[in-house]
GROMACS .gro file of C-alpha atoms in nm:
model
  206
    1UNK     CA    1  -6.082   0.966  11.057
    2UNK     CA    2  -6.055   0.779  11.401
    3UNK     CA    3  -6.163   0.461  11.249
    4UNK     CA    4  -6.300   0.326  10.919
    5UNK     CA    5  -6.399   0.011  10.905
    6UNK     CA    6  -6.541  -0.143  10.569
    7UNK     CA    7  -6.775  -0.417  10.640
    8UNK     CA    8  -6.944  -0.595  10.278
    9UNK     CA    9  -7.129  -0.746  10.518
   10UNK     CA   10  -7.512  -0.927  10.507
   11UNK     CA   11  -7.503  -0.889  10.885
   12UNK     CA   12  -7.816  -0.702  10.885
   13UNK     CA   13  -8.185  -0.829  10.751
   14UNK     CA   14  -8.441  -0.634  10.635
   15UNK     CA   15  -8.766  -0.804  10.756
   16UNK     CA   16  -8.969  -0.857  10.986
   17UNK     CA   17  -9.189  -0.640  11.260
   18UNK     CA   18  -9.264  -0.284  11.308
   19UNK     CA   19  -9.111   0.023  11.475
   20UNK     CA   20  -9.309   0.309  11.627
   21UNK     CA   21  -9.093   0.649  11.602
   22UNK     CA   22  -9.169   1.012  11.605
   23UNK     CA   23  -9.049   1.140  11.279
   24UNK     CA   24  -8.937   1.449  11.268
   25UNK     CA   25  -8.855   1.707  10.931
   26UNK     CA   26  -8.511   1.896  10.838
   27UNK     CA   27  -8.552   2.161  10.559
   28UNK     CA   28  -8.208   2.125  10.372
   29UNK     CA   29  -8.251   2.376  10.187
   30UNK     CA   30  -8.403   2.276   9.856
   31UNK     CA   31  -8.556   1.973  10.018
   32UNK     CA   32  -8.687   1.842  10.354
   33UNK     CA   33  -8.567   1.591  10.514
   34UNK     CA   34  -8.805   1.332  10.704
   35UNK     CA   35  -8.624   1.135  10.978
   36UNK     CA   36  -8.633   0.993  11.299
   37UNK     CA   37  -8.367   0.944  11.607
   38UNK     CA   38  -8.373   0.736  11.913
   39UNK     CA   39  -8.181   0.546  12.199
   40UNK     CA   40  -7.871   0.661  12.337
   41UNK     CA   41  -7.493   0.665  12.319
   42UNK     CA   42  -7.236   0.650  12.017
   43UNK     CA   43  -7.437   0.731  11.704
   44UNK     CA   44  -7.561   0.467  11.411
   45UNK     CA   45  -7.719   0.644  11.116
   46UNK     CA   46  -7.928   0.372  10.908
   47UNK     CA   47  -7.963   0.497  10.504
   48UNK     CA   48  -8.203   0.279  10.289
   49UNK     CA   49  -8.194   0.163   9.941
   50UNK     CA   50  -8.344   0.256   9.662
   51UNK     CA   51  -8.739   0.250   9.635
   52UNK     CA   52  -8.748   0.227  10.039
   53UNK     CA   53  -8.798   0.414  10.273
   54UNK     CA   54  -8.694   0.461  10.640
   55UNK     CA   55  -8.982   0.156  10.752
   56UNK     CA   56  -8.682  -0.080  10.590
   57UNK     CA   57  -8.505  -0.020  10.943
   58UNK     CA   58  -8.829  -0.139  11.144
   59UNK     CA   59  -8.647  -0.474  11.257
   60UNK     CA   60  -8.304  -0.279  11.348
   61UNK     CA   61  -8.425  -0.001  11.558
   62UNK     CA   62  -8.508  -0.142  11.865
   63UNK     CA   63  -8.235  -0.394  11.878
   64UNK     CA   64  -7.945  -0.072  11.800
   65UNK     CA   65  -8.124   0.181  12.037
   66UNK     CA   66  -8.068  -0.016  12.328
   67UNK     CA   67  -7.707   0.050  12.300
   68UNK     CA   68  -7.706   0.318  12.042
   69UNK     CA   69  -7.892   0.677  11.925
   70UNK     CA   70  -7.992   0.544  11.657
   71UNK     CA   71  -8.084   0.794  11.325
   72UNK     CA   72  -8.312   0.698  11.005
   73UNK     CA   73  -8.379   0.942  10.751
   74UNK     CA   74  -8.578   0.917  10.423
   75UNK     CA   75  -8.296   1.002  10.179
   76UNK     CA   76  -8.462   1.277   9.932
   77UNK     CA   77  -8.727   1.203   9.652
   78UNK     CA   78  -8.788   0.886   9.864
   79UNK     CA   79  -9.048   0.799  10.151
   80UNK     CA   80  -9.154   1.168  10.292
   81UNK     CA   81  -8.881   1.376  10.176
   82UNK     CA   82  -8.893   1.618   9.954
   83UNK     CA   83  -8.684   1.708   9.669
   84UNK     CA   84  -8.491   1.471   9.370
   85UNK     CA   85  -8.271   1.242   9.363
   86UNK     CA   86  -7.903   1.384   9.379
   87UNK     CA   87  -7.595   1.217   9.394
   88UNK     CA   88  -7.382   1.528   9.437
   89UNK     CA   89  -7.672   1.671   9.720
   90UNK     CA   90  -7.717   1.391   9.935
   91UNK     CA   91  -7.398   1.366  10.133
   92UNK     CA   92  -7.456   1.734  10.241
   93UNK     CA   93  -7.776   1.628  10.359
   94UNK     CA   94  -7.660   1.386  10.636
   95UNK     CA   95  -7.388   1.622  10.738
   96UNK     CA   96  -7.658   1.912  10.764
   97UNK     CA   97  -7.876   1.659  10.978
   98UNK     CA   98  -7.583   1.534  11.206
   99UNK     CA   99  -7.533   1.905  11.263
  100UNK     CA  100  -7.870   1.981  11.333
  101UNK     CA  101  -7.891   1.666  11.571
  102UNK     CA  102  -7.528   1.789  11.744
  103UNK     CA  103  -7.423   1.478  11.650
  104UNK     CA  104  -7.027   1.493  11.544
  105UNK     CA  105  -6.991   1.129  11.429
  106UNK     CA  106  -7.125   0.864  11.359
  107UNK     CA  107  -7.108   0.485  11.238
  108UNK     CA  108  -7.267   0.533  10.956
  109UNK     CA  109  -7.471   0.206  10.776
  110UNK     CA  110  -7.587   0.184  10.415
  111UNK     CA  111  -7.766  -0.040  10.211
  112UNK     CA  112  -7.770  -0.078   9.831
  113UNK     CA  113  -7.860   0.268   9.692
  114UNK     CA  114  -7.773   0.366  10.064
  115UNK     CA  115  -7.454   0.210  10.053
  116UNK     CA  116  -7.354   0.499   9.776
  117UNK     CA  117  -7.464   0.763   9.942
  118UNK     CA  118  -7.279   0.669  10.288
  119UNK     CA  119  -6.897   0.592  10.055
  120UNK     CA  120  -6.913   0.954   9.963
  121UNK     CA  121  -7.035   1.115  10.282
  122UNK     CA  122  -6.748   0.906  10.447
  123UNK     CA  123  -6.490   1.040  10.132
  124UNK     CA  124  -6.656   1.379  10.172
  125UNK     CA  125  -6.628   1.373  10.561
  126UNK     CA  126  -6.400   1.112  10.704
  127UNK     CA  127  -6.356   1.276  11.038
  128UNK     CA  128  -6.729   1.237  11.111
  129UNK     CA  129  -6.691   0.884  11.069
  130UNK     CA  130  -6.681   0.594  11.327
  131UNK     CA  131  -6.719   0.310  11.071
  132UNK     CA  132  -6.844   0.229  10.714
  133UNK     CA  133  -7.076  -0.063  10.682
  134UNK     CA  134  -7.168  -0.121  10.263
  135UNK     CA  135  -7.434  -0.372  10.266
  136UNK     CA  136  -7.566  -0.485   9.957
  137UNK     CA  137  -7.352  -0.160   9.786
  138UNK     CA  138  -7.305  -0.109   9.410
  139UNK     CA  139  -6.925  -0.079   9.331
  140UNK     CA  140  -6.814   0.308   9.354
  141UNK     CA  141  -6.719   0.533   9.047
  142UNK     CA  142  -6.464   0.387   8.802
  143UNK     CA  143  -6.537   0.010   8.925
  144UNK     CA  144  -6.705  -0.204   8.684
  145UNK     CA  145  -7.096  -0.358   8.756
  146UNK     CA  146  -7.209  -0.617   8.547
  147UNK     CA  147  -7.331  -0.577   8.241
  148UNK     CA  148  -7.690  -0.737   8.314
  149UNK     CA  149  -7.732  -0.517   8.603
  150UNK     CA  150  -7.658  -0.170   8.370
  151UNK     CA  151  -7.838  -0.282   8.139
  152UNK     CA  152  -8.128  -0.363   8.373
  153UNK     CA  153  -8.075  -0.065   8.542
  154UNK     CA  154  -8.023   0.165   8.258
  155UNK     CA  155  -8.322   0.036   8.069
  156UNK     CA  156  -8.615   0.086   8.378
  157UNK     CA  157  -8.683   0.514   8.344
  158UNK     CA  158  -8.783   0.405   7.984
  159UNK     CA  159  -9.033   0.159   8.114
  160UNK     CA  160  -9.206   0.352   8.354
  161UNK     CA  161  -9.259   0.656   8.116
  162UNK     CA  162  -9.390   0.426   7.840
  163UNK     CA  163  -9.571   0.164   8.044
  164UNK     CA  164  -9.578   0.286   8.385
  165UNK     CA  165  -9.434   0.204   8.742
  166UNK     CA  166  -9.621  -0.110   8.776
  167UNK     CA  167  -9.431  -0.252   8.497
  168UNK     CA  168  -9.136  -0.158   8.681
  169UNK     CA  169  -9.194  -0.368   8.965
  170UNK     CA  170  -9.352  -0.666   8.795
  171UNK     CA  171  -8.977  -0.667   8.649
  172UNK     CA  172  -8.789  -0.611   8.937
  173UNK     CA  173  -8.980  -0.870   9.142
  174UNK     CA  174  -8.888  -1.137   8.850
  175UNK     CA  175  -8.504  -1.063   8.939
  176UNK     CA  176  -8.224  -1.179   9.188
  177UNK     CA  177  -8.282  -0.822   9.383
  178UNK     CA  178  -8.605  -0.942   9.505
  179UNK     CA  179  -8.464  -1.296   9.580
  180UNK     CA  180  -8.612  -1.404   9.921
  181UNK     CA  181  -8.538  -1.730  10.146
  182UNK     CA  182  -8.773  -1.996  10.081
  183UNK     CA  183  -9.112  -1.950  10.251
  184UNK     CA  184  -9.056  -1.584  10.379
  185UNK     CA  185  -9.394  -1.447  10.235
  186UNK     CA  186  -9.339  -1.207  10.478
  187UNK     CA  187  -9.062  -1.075  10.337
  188UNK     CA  188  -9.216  -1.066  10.020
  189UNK     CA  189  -9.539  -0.900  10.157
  190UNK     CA  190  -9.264  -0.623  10.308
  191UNK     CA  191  -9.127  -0.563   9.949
  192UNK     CA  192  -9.443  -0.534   9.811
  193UNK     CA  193  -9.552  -0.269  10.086
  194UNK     CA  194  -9.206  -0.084  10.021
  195UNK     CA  195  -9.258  -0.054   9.643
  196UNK     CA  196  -9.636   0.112   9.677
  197UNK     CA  197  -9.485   0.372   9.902
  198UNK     CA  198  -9.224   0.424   9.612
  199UNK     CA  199  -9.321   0.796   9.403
  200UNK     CA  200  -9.136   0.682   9.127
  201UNK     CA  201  -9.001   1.055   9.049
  202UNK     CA  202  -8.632   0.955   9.007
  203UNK     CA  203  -8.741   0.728   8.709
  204UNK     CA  204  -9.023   0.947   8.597
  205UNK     CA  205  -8.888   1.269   8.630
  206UNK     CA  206  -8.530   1.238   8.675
   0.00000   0.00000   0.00000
């Protein structure tokens, strides 16, 4: 790997305006990918977290692609991709998109659920690797989370079979994960618009 750099790092944030991109689609093979790519130069590759979609990027886009080619992607089962959720699947996905794209590495940028996703494509593929940034991340394999955010976690498939995905987010919104600084309705409004583009599949059909 030429460099890895691990940032824990709350240098980006997730609100704010709008960012209008020509999407694109990358069949994967048992899925297809939605993404979109911009700008020029080194490579960043944004991955969102879970429930959200590539619109969680909006604010970062056109600040990055002024110096950067900057590449979104909806990771599968979420936003416009196709497909179910799958740990073991997903870093092959980004390294059959950089490959489509030409692109041989990358700094690659992931928050929460996204943050996963972007620790084992770097394990899986150092040398297409510029730099790691883990924002928001759970802890890997084998490292312990606490036990009110398992148990949160493990208990929210049973809720949305039995009372649906609304219930879900009613929860979730009542929680530390939805915590927003005083007075940002707009952030707020931006969650809200996130979770109704959420399918719900990975909890409802996992």
């Amino acid at each position: 790997m030429r460099r890895m750099t691990l940032l824990v790092s709350v240098l980006l944030s997730c609100v704010g305006g709008s960012v209008v991109a020509q999407t694109r689609t990358l069949n994967v093979g048992d899925a297809v990918i939605n993404y979109d790519v911009s700008g020029r130069g080194r490579t960043v590759v944004f991955i969102h977290g879970w429930t959200h979609n590539i619109s969680v990027w909006d604010d970062q886009v056109p600040v990055f692609n002024r110096r950067y080619r900057v590449l979104r992607y909806d990771s599968r089962g979420f936003g416009k991709s196709t497909g179910f959720d799958d740990d073991s699947a997903e870093p092959q996905d980004l390294l059959v998109l950089l490959e489509a794209l030409h692109i041989p590495h990358a700094y690659i940028v992931g928050h929460s659920r996204g943050g996963g996703i972007a620790l084992r494509f770097a394990a899986a593929y150092p040398d297409r690797v510029d730099g790691l940034v883990l924002y928001g991340s759970a802890p890997p394999d084998g490292f312990p989370m606490p036990a009110d955010v398992g148990a949160l976690f493990g208990s929210l498939s049973g809720i949305a079979k039995k009372y649906g995905l609304d219930s879900v987010g009613k929860l979730l919104f009542t929680t530390q994960l939805a915590w927003v600084p005083p007075g940002r309705t707009d952030v707020t409004n931006r969650y809200h618009r996130l979770w109704t583009s959420y399918s719900g599949k990975d909890l409802l059909d996992p």
